[in-house]
JSON list of C-alpha atoms in Angstrom, two decimals:
[
{"chain": "K", "resi": 26, "resn": "UNK", "atom": "CA", "xyz": [79.42, 82.15, 80.80]},
{"chain": "K", "resi": 27, "resn": "UNK", "atom": "CA", "xyz": [76.45, 83.73, 82.53]},
{"chain": "K", "resi": 28, "resn": "UNK", "atom": "CA", "xyz": [73.13, 82.02, 82.21]},
{"chain": "K", "resi": 29, "resn": "UNK", "atom": "CA", "xyz": [69.59, 83.25, 82.48]},
{"chain": "K", "resi": 30, "resn": "UNK", "atom": "CA", "xyz": [67.43, 81.04, 84.66]},
{"chain": "K", "resi": 31, "resn": "UNK", "atom": "CA", "xyz": [64.01, 80.40, 83.20]},
{"chain": "K", "resi": 32, "resn": "UNK", "atom": "CA", "xyz": [61.33, 77.86, 84.20]},
{"chain": "K", "resi": 33, "resn": "UNK", "atom": "CA", "xyz": [61.53, 76.16, 80.80]},
{"chain": "K", "resi": 34, "resn": "UNK", "atom": "CA", "xyz": [65.32, 75.74, 80.92]},
{"chain": "K", "resi": 35, "resn": "UNK", "atom": "CA", "xyz": [65.14, 74.43, 84.49]},
{"chain": "K", "resi": 36, "resn": "UNK", "atom": "CA", "xyz": [62.56, 71.83, 83.50]},
{"chain": "K", "resi": 37, "resn": "UNK", "atom": "CA", "xyz": [64.60, 70.74, 80.50]},
{"chain": "K", "resi": 38, "resn": "UNK", "atom": "CA", "xyz": [67.79, 70.39, 82.55]},
{"chain": "K", "resi": 39, "resn": "UNK", "atom": "CA", "xyz": [66.02, 68.52, 85.34]},
{"chain": "K", "resi": 40, "resn": "UNK", "atom": "CA", "xyz": [64.56, 66.06, 82.86]},
{"chain": "K", "resi": 41, "resn": "UNK", "atom": "CA", "xyz": [68.00, 65.50, 81.32]},
{"chain": "K", "resi": 42, "resn": "UNK", "atom": "CA", "xyz": [69.64, 65.07, 84.72]},
{"chain": "K", "resi": 43, "resn": "UNK", "atom": "CA", "xyz": [67.11, 62.46, 85.83]},
{"chain": "K", "resi": 44, "resn": "UNK", "atom": "CA", "xyz": [67.44, 60.66, 82.51]},
{"chain": "K", "resi": 45, "resn": "UNK", "atom": "CA", "xyz": [71.23, 60.56, 82.79]},
{"chain": "K", "resi": 46, "resn": "UNK", "atom": "CA", "xyz": [71.03, 59.30, 86.37]},
{"chain": "K", "resi": 47, "resn": "UNK", "atom": "CA", "xyz": [68.57, 56.55, 85.47]},
{"chain": "K", "resi": 48, "resn": "UNK", "atom": "CA", "xyz": [70.19, 55.66, 82.13]},
{"chain": "K", "resi": 49, "resn": "UNK", "atom": "CA", "xyz": [73.80, 56.87, 82.39]},
{"chain": "K", "resi": 50, "resn": "UNK", "atom": "CA", "xyz": [76.19, 57.32, 79.53]},
{"chain": "K", "resi": 51, "resn": "UNK", "atom": "CA", "xyz": [78.99, 54.82, 80.03]},
{"chain": "K", "resi": 52, "resn": "UNK", "atom": "CA", "xyz": [82.31, 56.42, 80.84]},
{"chain": "K", "resi": 53, "resn": "UNK", "atom": "CA", "xyz": [80.91, 59.37, 82.79]},
{"chain": "K", "resi": 54, "resn": "UNK", "atom": "CA", "xyz": [80.09, 60.39, 86.32]},
{"chain": "K", "resi": 55, "resn": "UNK", "atom": "CA", "xyz": [77.59, 63.24, 86.51]},
{"chain": "K", "resi": 56, "resn": "UNK", "atom": "CA", "xyz": [76.56, 65.22, 89.57]},
{"chain": "K", "resi": 57, "resn": "UNK", "atom": "CA", "xyz": [75.43, 68.74, 90.43]},
{"chain": "K", "resi": 58, "resn": "UNK", "atom": "CA", "xyz": [77.99, 70.99, 92.12]},
{"chain": "K", "resi": 59, "resn": "UNK", "atom": "CA", "xyz": [75.12, 72.35, 94.23]},
{"chain": "K", "resi": 60, "resn": "UNK", "atom": "CA", "xyz": [71.88, 70.39, 94.46]},
{"chain": "K", "resi": 61, "resn": "UNK", "atom": "CA", "xyz": [69.87, 73.59, 94.11]},
{"chain": "K", "resi": 62, "resn": "UNK", "atom": "CA", "xyz": [71.71, 74.83, 90.99]},
{"chain": "K", "resi": 63, "resn": "UNK", "atom": "CA", "xyz": [70.73, 73.06, 87.78]},
{"chain": "K", "resi": 64, "resn": "UNK", "atom": "CA", "xyz": [73.10, 75.20, 85.72]},
{"chain": "K", "resi": 65, "resn": "UNK", "atom": "CA", "xyz": [76.34, 74.03, 87.35]},
{"chain": "K", "resi": 66, "resn": "UNK", "atom": "CA", "xyz": [77.18, 70.40, 86.61]},
{"chain": "K", "resi": 67, "resn": "UNK", "atom": "CA", "xyz": [80.27, 68.43, 87.53]},
{"chain": "K", "resi": 68, "resn": "UNK", "atom": "CA", "xyz": [81.17, 65.91, 84.83]},
{"chain": "K", "resi": 69, "resn": "UNK", "atom": "CA", "xyz": [84.00, 63.42, 85.23]},
{"chain": "K", "resi": 70, "resn": "UNK", "atom": "CA", "xyz": [85.24, 61.35, 82.29]},
{"chain": "K", "resi": 71, "resn": "UNK", "atom": "CA", "xyz": [86.63, 57.87, 82.77]},
{"chain": "K", "resi": 72, "resn": "UNK", "atom": "CA", "xyz": [89.43, 57.01, 80.39]},
{"chain": "K", "resi": 73, "resn": "UNK", "atom": "CA", "xyz": [88.24, 54.21, 78.06]},
{"chain": "K", "resi": 74, "resn": "UNK", "atom": "CA", "xyz": [89.95, 50.83, 78.62]},
{"chain": "K", "resi": 75, "resn": "UNK", "atom": "CA", "xyz": [92.47, 49.67, 76.03]},
{"chain": "K", "resi": 76, "resn": "UNK", "atom": "CA", "xyz": [93.45, 53.27, 75.27]},
{"chain": "K", "resi": 77, "resn": "UNK", "atom": "CA", "xyz": [96.21, 55.51, 76.58]},
{"chain": "K", "resi": 78, "resn": "UNK", "atom": "CA", "xyz": [93.61, 57.13, 78.82]},
{"chain": "K", "resi": 79, "resn": "UNK", "atom": "CA", "xyz": [92.72, 53.89, 80.63]},
{"chain": "K", "resi": 80, "resn": "UNK", "atom": "CA", "xyz": [92.38, 54.47, 84.37]},
{"chain": "K", "resi": 81, "resn": "UNK", "atom": "CA", "xyz": [92.08, 58.25, 84.01]},
{"chain": "K", "resi": 82, "resn": "UNK", "atom": "CA", "xyz": [89.59, 60.38, 85.90]},
{"chain": "K", "resi": 83, "resn": "UNK", "atom": "CA", "xyz": [89.28, 63.72, 84.13]},
{"chain": "K", "resi": 84, "resn": "UNK", "atom": "CA", "xyz": [87.17, 66.60, 85.50]},
{"chain": "K", "resi": 85, "resn": "UNK", "atom": "CA", "xyz": [88.86, 69.69, 83.98]},
{"chain": "K", "resi": 86, "resn": "UNK", "atom": "CA", "xyz": [89.98, 70.85, 80.59]},
{"chain": "K", "resi": 87, "resn": "UNK", "atom": "CA", "xyz": [88.86, 72.43, 77.34]},
{"chain": "K", "resi": 88, "resn": "UNK", "atom": "CA", "xyz": [87.35, 70.70, 74.34]},
{"chain": "K", "resi": 89, "resn": "UNK", "atom": "CA", "xyz": [86.72, 71.77, 70.76]},
{"chain": "K", "resi": 90, "resn": "UNK", "atom": "CA", "xyz": [83.53, 70.14, 69.48]},
{"chain": "K", "resi": 91, "resn": "UNK", "atom": "CA", "xyz": [81.56, 71.19, 66.43]},
{"chain": "K", "resi": 92, "resn": "UNK", "atom": "CA", "xyz": [78.15, 70.73, 68.07]},
{"chain": "K", "resi": 93, "resn": "UNK", "atom": "CA", "xyz": [79.02, 73.37, 70.68]},
{"chain": "K", "resi": 94, "resn": "UNK", "atom": "CA", "xyz": [79.73, 76.02, 68.06]},
{"chain": "K", "resi": 95, "resn": "UNK", "atom": "CA", "xyz": [77.03, 78.51, 67.01]},
{"chain": "K", "resi": 96, "resn": "UNK", "atom": "CA", "xyz": [75.20, 77.41, 63.83]},
{"chain": "K", "resi": 97, "resn": "UNK", "atom": "CA", "xyz": [76.68, 80.04, 61.54]},
{"chain": "K", "resi": 98, "resn": "UNK", "atom": "CA", "xyz": [78.20, 79.69, 58.09]},
{"chain": "K", "resi": 99, "resn": "UNK", "atom": "CA", "xyz": [81.98, 79.93, 58.64]},
{"chain": "K", "resi": 100, "resn": "UNK", "atom": "CA", "xyz": [83.90, 78.55, 55.63]},
{"chain": "K", "resi": 101, "resn": "UNK", "atom": "CA", "xyz": [87.26, 79.01, 57.37]},
{"chain": "K", "resi": 102, "resn": "UNK", "atom": "CA", "xyz": [86.30, 76.61, 60.15]},
{"chain": "K", "resi": 103, "resn": "UNK", "atom": "CA", "xyz": [85.86, 73.67, 57.80]},
{"chain": "K", "resi": 104, "resn": "UNK", "atom": "CA", "xyz": [82.54, 72.90, 59.53]},
{"chain": "K", "resi": 105, "resn": "UNK", "atom": "CA", "xyz": [79.11, 72.82, 57.96]},
{"chain": "K", "resi": 106, "resn": "UNK", "atom": "CA", "xyz": [76.27, 74.63, 59.76]},
{"chain": "K", "resi": 107, "resn": "UNK", "atom": "CA", "xyz": [74.53, 71.26, 60.08]},
{"chain": "K", "resi": 108, "resn": "UNK", "atom": "CA", "xyz": [77.48, 69.97, 62.13]},
{"chain": "K", "resi": 109, "resn": "UNK", "atom": "CA", "xyz": [77.09, 72.73, 64.69]},
{"chain": "K", "resi": 110, "resn": "UNK", "atom": "CA", "xyz": [74.67, 73.33, 67.53]},
{"chain": "K", "resi": 111, "resn": "UNK", "atom": "CA", "xyz": [70.99, 72.77, 66.87]},
{"chain": "K", "resi": 112, "resn": "UNK", "atom": "CA", "xyz": [67.92, 72.24, 69.10]},
{"chain": "K", "resi": 113, "resn": "UNK", "atom": "CA", "xyz": [68.13, 68.44, 68.78]},
{"chain": "K", "resi": 114, "resn": "UNK", "atom": "CA", "xyz": [71.40, 68.38, 70.75]},
{"chain": "K", "resi": 115, "resn": "UNK", "atom": "CA", "xyz": [71.34, 67.79, 74.49]},
{"chain": "K", "resi": 116, "resn": "UNK", "atom": "CA", "xyz": [73.66, 66.92, 77.35]},
{"chain": "K", "resi": 117, "resn": "UNK", "atom": "CA", "xyz": [73.72, 63.24, 76.38]},
{"chain": "K", "resi": 118, "resn": "UNK", "atom": "CA", "xyz": [74.80, 63.89, 72.78]},
{"chain": "K", "resi": 119, "resn": "UNK", "atom": "CA", "xyz": [77.47, 66.31, 74.00]},
{"chain": "K", "resi": 120, "resn": "UNK", "atom": "CA", "xyz": [78.86, 63.69, 76.38]},
{"chain": "K", "resi": 121, "resn": "UNK", "atom": "CA", "xyz": [78.97, 61.10, 73.61]},
{"chain": "K", "resi": 122, "resn": "UNK", "atom": "CA", "xyz": [80.84, 63.56, 71.41]},
{"chain": "K", "resi": 123, "resn": "UNK", "atom": "CA", "xyz": [83.37, 64.23, 74.17]},
{"chain": "K", "resi": 124, "resn": "UNK", "atom": "CA", "xyz": [84.10, 60.57, 74.80]},
{"chain": "K", "resi": 125, "resn": "UNK", "atom": "CA", "xyz": [84.52, 59.96, 71.07]},
{"chain": "K", "resi": 126, "resn": "UNK", "atom": "CA", "xyz": [87.37, 62.51, 71.05]},
{"chain": "K", "resi": 127, "resn": "UNK", "atom": "CA", "xyz": [89.39, 60.26, 73.34]},
{"chain": "K", "resi": 128, "resn": "UNK", "atom": "CA", "xyz": [89.04, 57.35, 70.92]},
{"chain": "K", "resi": 129, "resn": "UNK", "atom": "CA", "xyz": [89.36, 59.31, 67.69]},
{"chain": "K", "resi": 130, "resn": "UNK", "atom": "CA", "xyz": [90.49, 62.93, 68.14]},
{"chain": "K", "resi": 131, "resn": "UNK", "atom": "CA", "xyz": [89.96, 65.40, 65.33]},
{"chain": "K", "resi": 132, "resn": "UNK", "atom": "CA", "xyz": [93.43, 66.68, 64.43]},
{"chain": "K", "resi": 133, "resn": "UNK", "atom": "CA", "xyz": [92.13, 69.01, 61.72]},
{"chain": "K", "resi": 134, "resn": "UNK", "atom": "CA", "xyz": [90.62, 71.50, 64.18]},
{"chain": "K", "resi": 135, "resn": "UNK", "atom": "CA", "xyz": [92.40, 70.96, 67.52]},
{"chain": "K", "resi": 136, "resn": "UNK", "atom": "CA", "xyz": [91.95, 73.02, 70.65]},
{"chain": "K", "resi": 137, "resn": "UNK", "atom": "CA", "xyz": [95.59, 72.26, 71.51]},
{"chain": "K", "resi": 138, "resn": "UNK", "atom": "CA", "xyz": [97.78, 72.43, 68.41]},
{"chain": "K", "resi": 139, "resn": "UNK", "atom": "CA", "xyz": [100.90, 71.10, 70.14]},
{"chain": "K", "resi": 140, "resn": "UNK", "atom": "CA", "xyz": [99.01, 68.07, 71.44]},
{"chain": "K", "resi": 141, "resn": "UNK", "atom": "CA", "xyz": [97.63, 67.47, 67.96]},
{"chain": "K", "resi": 142, "resn": "UNK", "atom": "CA", "xyz": [101.14, 67.48, 66.45]},
{"chain": "K", "resi": 143, "resn": "UNK", "atom": "CA", "xyz": [102.40, 65.05, 69.10]},
{"chain": "K", "resi": 144, "resn": "UNK", "atom": "CA", "xyz": [99.40, 62.77, 68.58]},
{"chain": "K", "resi": 145, "resn": "UNK", "atom": "CA", "xyz": [99.97, 62.61, 64.83]},
{"chain": "K", "resi": 146, "resn": "UNK", "atom": "CA", "xyz": [103.65, 61.77, 65.35]},
{"chain": "K", "resi": 147, "resn": "UNK", "atom": "CA", "xyz": [102.70, 58.99, 67.77]},
{"chain": "K", "resi": 148, "resn": "UNK", "atom": "CA", "xyz": [100.00, 57.65, 65.47]},
{"chain": "K", "resi": 149, "resn": "UNK", "atom": "CA", "xyz": [102.04, 57.84, 62.25]},
{"chain": "K", "resi": 150, "resn": "UNK", "atom": "CA", "xyz": [105.05, 56.20, 63.90]},
{"chain": "K", "resi": 151, "resn": "UNK", "atom": "CA", "xyz": [102.78, 53.41, 65.20]},
{"chain": "K", "resi": 152, "resn": "UNK", "atom": "CA", "xyz": [103.82, 54.16, 68.76]},
{"chain": "K", "resi": 153, "resn": "UNK", "atom": "CA", "xyz": [107.56, 54.45, 68.21]},
{"chain": "K", "resi": 154, "resn": "UNK", "atom": "CA", "xyz": [107.46, 58.18, 68.99]},
{"chain": "K", "resi": 155, "resn": "UNK", "atom": "CA", "xyz": [106.58, 57.95, 72.68]},
{"chain": "K", "resi": 156, "resn": "UNK", "atom": "CA", "xyz": [106.38, 61.62, 73.68]},
{"chain": "K", "resi": 157, "resn": "UNK", "atom": "CA", "xyz": [102.59, 61.78, 73.38]},
{"chain": "K", "resi": 158, "resn": "UNK", "atom": "CA", "xyz": [102.02, 58.46, 75.17]},
{"chain": "K", "resi": 159, "resn": "UNK", "atom": "CA", "xyz": [104.29, 59.39, 78.05]},
{"chain": "K", "resi": 160, "resn": "UNK", "atom": "CA", "xyz": [102.50, 62.70, 78.64]},
{"chain": "K", "resi": 161, "resn": "UNK", "atom": "CA", "xyz": [99.10, 61.01, 78.65]},
{"chain": "K", "resi": 162, "resn": "UNK", "atom": "CA", "xyz": [100.19, 58.31, 81.09]},
{"chain": "K", "resi": 163, "resn": "UNK", "atom": "CA", "xyz": [101.56, 60.97, 83.48]},
{"chain": "K", "resi": 164, "resn": "UNK", "atom": "CA", "xyz": [98.23, 62.81, 83.30]},
{"chain": "K", "resi": 165, "resn": "UNK", "atom": "CA", "xyz": [96.33, 59.58, 83.97]},
{"chain": "K", "resi": 166, "resn": "UNK", "atom": "CA", "xyz": [98.44, 58.77, 87.03]},
{"chain": "K", "resi": 167, "resn": "UNK", "atom": "CA", "xyz": [98.01, 62.32, 88.36]},
{"chain": "K", "resi": 168, "resn": "UNK", "atom": "CA", "xyz": [94.20, 61.86, 88.45]},
{"chain": "K", "resi": 169, "resn": "UNK", "atom": "CA", "xyz": [94.32, 58.93, 90.85]},
{"chain": "K", "resi": 170, "resn": "UNK", "atom": "CA", "xyz": [94.45, 61.16, 93.93]},
{"chain": "K", "resi": 171, "resn": "UNK", "atom": "CA", "xyz": [91.38, 63.15, 92.88]},
{"chain": "K", "resi": 172, "resn": "UNK", "atom": "CA", "xyz": [89.40, 59.96, 92.20]},
{"chain": "K", "resi": 173, "resn": "UNK", "atom": "CA", "xyz": [90.32, 58.73, 95.68]},
{"chain": "K", "resi": 174, "resn": "UNK", "atom": "CA", "xyz": [89.20, 62.03, 97.25]},
{"chain": "K", "resi": 175, "resn": "UNK", "atom": "CA", "xyz": [85.86, 61.73, 95.47]},
{"chain": "K", "resi": 176, "resn": "UNK", "atom": "CA", "xyz": [85.48, 58.11, 96.57]},
{"chain": "K", "resi": 177, "resn": "UNK", "atom": "CA", "xyz": [85.33, 56.96, 92.95]},
{"chain": "K", "resi": 178, "resn": "UNK", "atom": "CA", "xyz": [86.58, 53.59, 91.69]},
{"chain": "K", "resi": 179, "resn": "UNK", "atom": "CA", "xyz": [87.75, 54.21, 88.14]},
{"chain": "K", "resi": 180, "resn": "UNK", "atom": "CA", "xyz": [86.89, 51.36, 85.74]},
{"chain": "K", "resi": 181, "resn": "UNK", "atom": "CA", "xyz": [89.89, 49.73, 84.10]},
{"chain": "K", "resi": 182, "resn": "UNK", "atom": "CA", "xyz": [88.22, 46.86, 82.22]},
{"chain": "K", "resi": 183, "resn": "UNK", "atom": "CA", "xyz": [85.54, 46.87, 79.54]},
{"chain": "K", "resi": 184, "resn": "UNK", "atom": "CA", "xyz": [83.20, 44.97, 81.85]},
{"chain": "K", "resi": 185, "resn": "UNK", "atom": "CA", "xyz": [83.52, 47.65, 84.55]},
{"chain": "K", "resi": 186, "resn": "UNK", "atom": "CA", "xyz": [83.42, 50.50, 82.05]},
{"chain": "K", "resi": 187, "resn": "UNK", "atom": "CA", "xyz": [80.20, 49.33, 80.41]},
{"chain": "K", "resi": 188, "resn": "UNK", "atom": "CA", "xyz": [78.33, 48.80, 83.68]},
{"chain": "K", "resi": 189, "resn": "UNK", "atom": "CA", "xyz": [75.74, 51.57, 83.97]},
{"chain": "K", "resi": 190, "resn": "UNK", "atom": "CA", "xyz": [74.95, 52.41, 87.56]},
{"chain": "K", "resi": 191, "resn": "UNK", "atom": "CA", "xyz": [72.63, 55.09, 88.81]},
{"chain": "K", "resi": 192, "resn": "UNK", "atom": "CA", "xyz": [74.34, 57.82, 90.81]},
{"chain": "K", "resi": 193, "resn": "UNK", "atom": "CA", "xyz": [72.12, 58.49, 93.85]},
{"chain": "K", "resi": 194, "resn": "UNK", "atom": "CA", "xyz": [71.45, 62.06, 94.85]},
{"chain": "K", "resi": 195, "resn": "UNK", "atom": "CA", "xyz": [73.16, 63.24, 98.03]},
{"chain": "K", "resi": 196, "resn": "UNK", "atom": "CA", "xyz": [69.72, 64.03, 99.40]},
{"chain": "K", "resi": 197, "resn": "UNK", "atom": "CA", "xyz": [66.15, 64.24, 98.21]},
{"chain": "K", "resi": 198, "resn": "UNK", "atom": "CA", "xyz": [66.35, 67.91, 97.28]},
{"chain": "K", "resi": 199, "resn": "UNK", "atom": "CA", "xyz": [66.71, 67.16, 93.59]},
{"chain": "K", "resi": 200, "resn": "UNK", "atom": "CA", "xyz": [63.53, 65.10, 93.61]},
{"chain": "K", "resi": 201, "resn": "UNK", "atom": "CA", "xyz": [61.76, 67.84, 95.52]},
{"chain": "K", "resi": 202, "resn": "UNK", "atom": "CA", "xyz": [62.96, 70.39, 93.02]},
{"chain": "K", "resi": 203, "resn": "UNK", "atom": "CA", "xyz": [61.75, 68.20, 90.18]},
{"chain": "K", "resi": 204, "resn": "UNK", "atom": "CA", "xyz": [58.35, 67.84, 91.85]},
{"chain": "K", "resi": 205, "resn": "UNK", "atom": "CA", "xyz": [58.11, 71.56, 92.51]},
{"chain": "K", "resi": 206, "resn": "UNK", "atom": "CA", "xyz": [58.87, 72.39, 88.90]},
{"chain": "K", "resi": 207, "resn": "UNK", "atom": "CA", "xyz": [56.14, 70.13, 87.61]},
{"chain": "K", "resi": 208, "resn": "UNK", "atom": "CA", "xyz": [53.43, 70.38, 90.27]},
{"chain": "K", "resi": 209, "resn": "UNK", "atom": "CA", "xyz": [51.94, 73.54, 88.78]},
{"chain": "K", "resi": 210, "resn": "UNK", "atom": "CA", "xyz": [51.87, 72.11, 85.27]},
{"chain": "K", "resi": 211, "resn": "UNK", "atom": "CA", "xyz": [50.36, 68.83, 86.45]},
{"chain": "K", "resi": 212, "resn": "UNK", "atom": "CA", "xyz": [47.66, 70.66, 88.42]},
{"chain": "K", "resi": 213, "resn": "UNK", "atom": "CA", "xyz": [46.77, 72.77, 85.39]},
{"chain": "K", "resi": 214, "resn": "UNK", "atom": "CA", "xyz": [46.60, 69.65, 83.19]},
{"chain": "K", "resi": 215, "resn": "UNK", "atom": "CA", "xyz": [44.42, 67.87, 85.77]},
{"chain": "K", "resi": 216, "resn": "UNK", "atom": "CA", "xyz": [42.07, 70.84, 85.95]},
{"chain": "K", "resi": 217, "resn": "UNK", "atom": "CA", "xyz": [41.78, 70.93, 82.17]},
{"chain": "K", "resi": 218, "resn": "UNK", "atom": "CA", "xyz": [41.10, 67.18, 82.05]},
{"chain": "K", "resi": 219, "resn": "UNK", "atom": "CA", "xyz": [38.46, 67.49, 84.81]},
{"chain": "K", "resi": 220, "resn": "UNK", "atom": "CA", "xyz": [36.72, 70.29, 82.92]},
{"chain": "K", "resi": 221, "resn": "UNK", "atom": "CA", "xyz": [36.77, 68.25, 79.71]},
{"chain": "K", "resi": 222, "resn": "UNK", "atom": "CA", "xyz": [35.37, 65.20, 81.49]},
{"chain": "K", "resi": 223, "resn": "UNK", "atom": "CA", "xyz": [32.63, 67.29, 83.11]},
{"chain": "K", "resi": 224, "resn": "UNK", "atom": "CA", "xyz": [31.62, 68.74, 79.76]},
{"chain": "K", "resi": 225, "resn": "UNK", "atom": "CA", "xyz": [31.46, 65.24, 78.27]},
{"chain": "K", "resi": 226, "resn": "UNK", "atom": "CA", "xyz": [29.37, 63.92, 81.16]},
{"chain": "K", "resi": 227, "resn": "UNK", "atom": "CA", "xyz": [27.12, 66.93, 80.94]},
{"chain": "K", "resi": 228, "resn": "UNK", "atom": "CA", "xyz": [26.42, 66.29, 77.29]},
{"chain": "K", "resi": 229, "resn": "UNK", "atom": "CA", "xyz": [25.86, 62.56, 77.73]},
{"chain": "K", "resi": 230, "resn": "UNK", "atom": "CA", "xyz": [23.94, 62.65, 80.99]},
{"chain": "K", "resi": 231, "resn": "UNK", "atom": "CA", "xyz": [21.87, 65.75, 80.34]},
{"chain": "K", "resi": 232, "resn": "UNK", "atom": "CA", "xyz": [23.56, 67.84, 83.04]},
{"chain": "K", "resi": 233, "resn": "UNK", "atom": "CA", "xyz": [22.85, 71.54, 82.82]},
{"chain": "K", "resi": 234, "resn": "UNK", "atom": "CA", "xyz": [23.96, 74.42, 85.00]},
{"chain": "K", "resi": 235, "resn": "UNK", "atom": "CA", "xyz": [21.86, 77.37, 86.13]},
{"chain": "K", "resi": 236, "resn": "UNK", "atom": "CA", "xyz": [23.31, 80.37, 87.87]},
{"chain": "K", "resi": 237, "resn": "UNK", "atom": "CA", "xyz": [21.11, 81.48, 90.77]},
{"chain": "K", "resi": 238, "resn": "UNK", "atom": "CA", "xyz": [22.29, 84.34, 92.91]},
{"chain": "K", "resi": 239, "resn": "UNK", "atom": "CA", "xyz": [25.91, 83.70, 92.07]},
{"chain": "K", "resi": 240, "resn": "UNK", "atom": "CA", "xyz": [25.76, 79.97, 92.88]},
{"chain": "K", "resi": 241, "resn": "UNK", "atom": "CA", "xyz": [25.66, 77.01, 90.53]},
{"chain": "K", "resi": 242, "resn": "UNK", "atom": "CA", "xyz": [22.83, 74.50, 90.63]},
{"chain": "K", "resi": 243, "resn": "UNK", "atom": "CA", "xyz": [23.06, 71.17, 88.80]},
{"chain": "K", "resi": 244, "resn": "UNK", "atom": "CA", "xyz": [19.91, 69.82, 87.17]},
{"chain": "K", "resi": 245, "resn": "UNK", "atom": "CA", "xyz": [19.92, 66.18, 86.09]},
{"chain": "K", "resi": 246, "resn": "UNK", "atom": "CA", "xyz": [17.61, 64.78, 83.45]},
{"chain": "K", "resi": 247, "resn": "UNK", "atom": "CA", "xyz": [15.83, 61.59, 84.49]},
{"chain": "K", "resi": 248, "resn": "UNK", "atom": "CA", "xyz": [17.64, 58.48, 83.31]},
{"chain": "K", "resi": 249, "resn": "UNK", "atom": "CA", "xyz": [17.53, 54.86, 84.30]},
{"chain": "K", "resi": 250, "resn": "UNK", "atom": "CA", "xyz": [20.64, 52.82, 85.14]},
{"chain": "K", "resi": 251, "resn": "UNK", "atom": "CA", "xyz": [20.85, 51.38, 81.65]},
{"chain": "K", "resi": 252, "resn": "UNK", "atom": "CA", "xyz": [21.41, 54.80, 80.18]},
{"chain": "K", "resi": 253, "resn": "UNK", "atom": "CA", "xyz": [18.01, 54.78, 78.34]},
{"chain": "K", "resi": 254, "resn": "UNK", "atom": "CA", "xyz": [15.85, 57.80, 78.78]},
{"chain": "K", "resi": 255, "resn": "UNK", "atom": "CA", "xyz": [12.51, 57.41, 80.59]},
{"chain": "K", "resi": 256, "resn": "UNK", "atom": "CA", "xyz": [9.57, 57.42, 78.25]}
]
């Protein structure tokens, strides 16, 4: 899907990226495909321990999540508008929704109908129907090579899975980009604060300004160090 780059969207995405790097969501590895492109993220999901997905390293695939659907009234979908996308959602909430699908998939509105049928058979048979489990284990084993190529150690225990580590940037370009995005705003805020402070000092200290030939001259009323006016 094409995206339209705007300063506001870049700032929002940079803030989310830094937040996710400093306070990661357990079970995910998040990086930028290109350090200069905030609209192209690479997200890898670690299979949760004690599930069929344990040891998996998943980077591709399609998901069907209510919060990614447009907030329209569609009775046939079985979803309420309040369950769909709204401005309070962000990358973090989307990631949490994705990981929850691995623990408790929604079989009422599946993206893959065949997988949903196999999952229900496996669940209802309490594991006796092994078709679903065997397919998942094959997929998990097939991800090992990609994890090795990426230099990633996939967590296989709850202790490893729950450890939240910051993923360092490959270089400092992301920090520079972040600084560049906010320098202008910070300068404007500083200028506004300086002007406000000057107005306050002018009122309290009796500072007035006179324009003489296009230049500004400051005139100070006489005051002693205690702040009391001379009599």
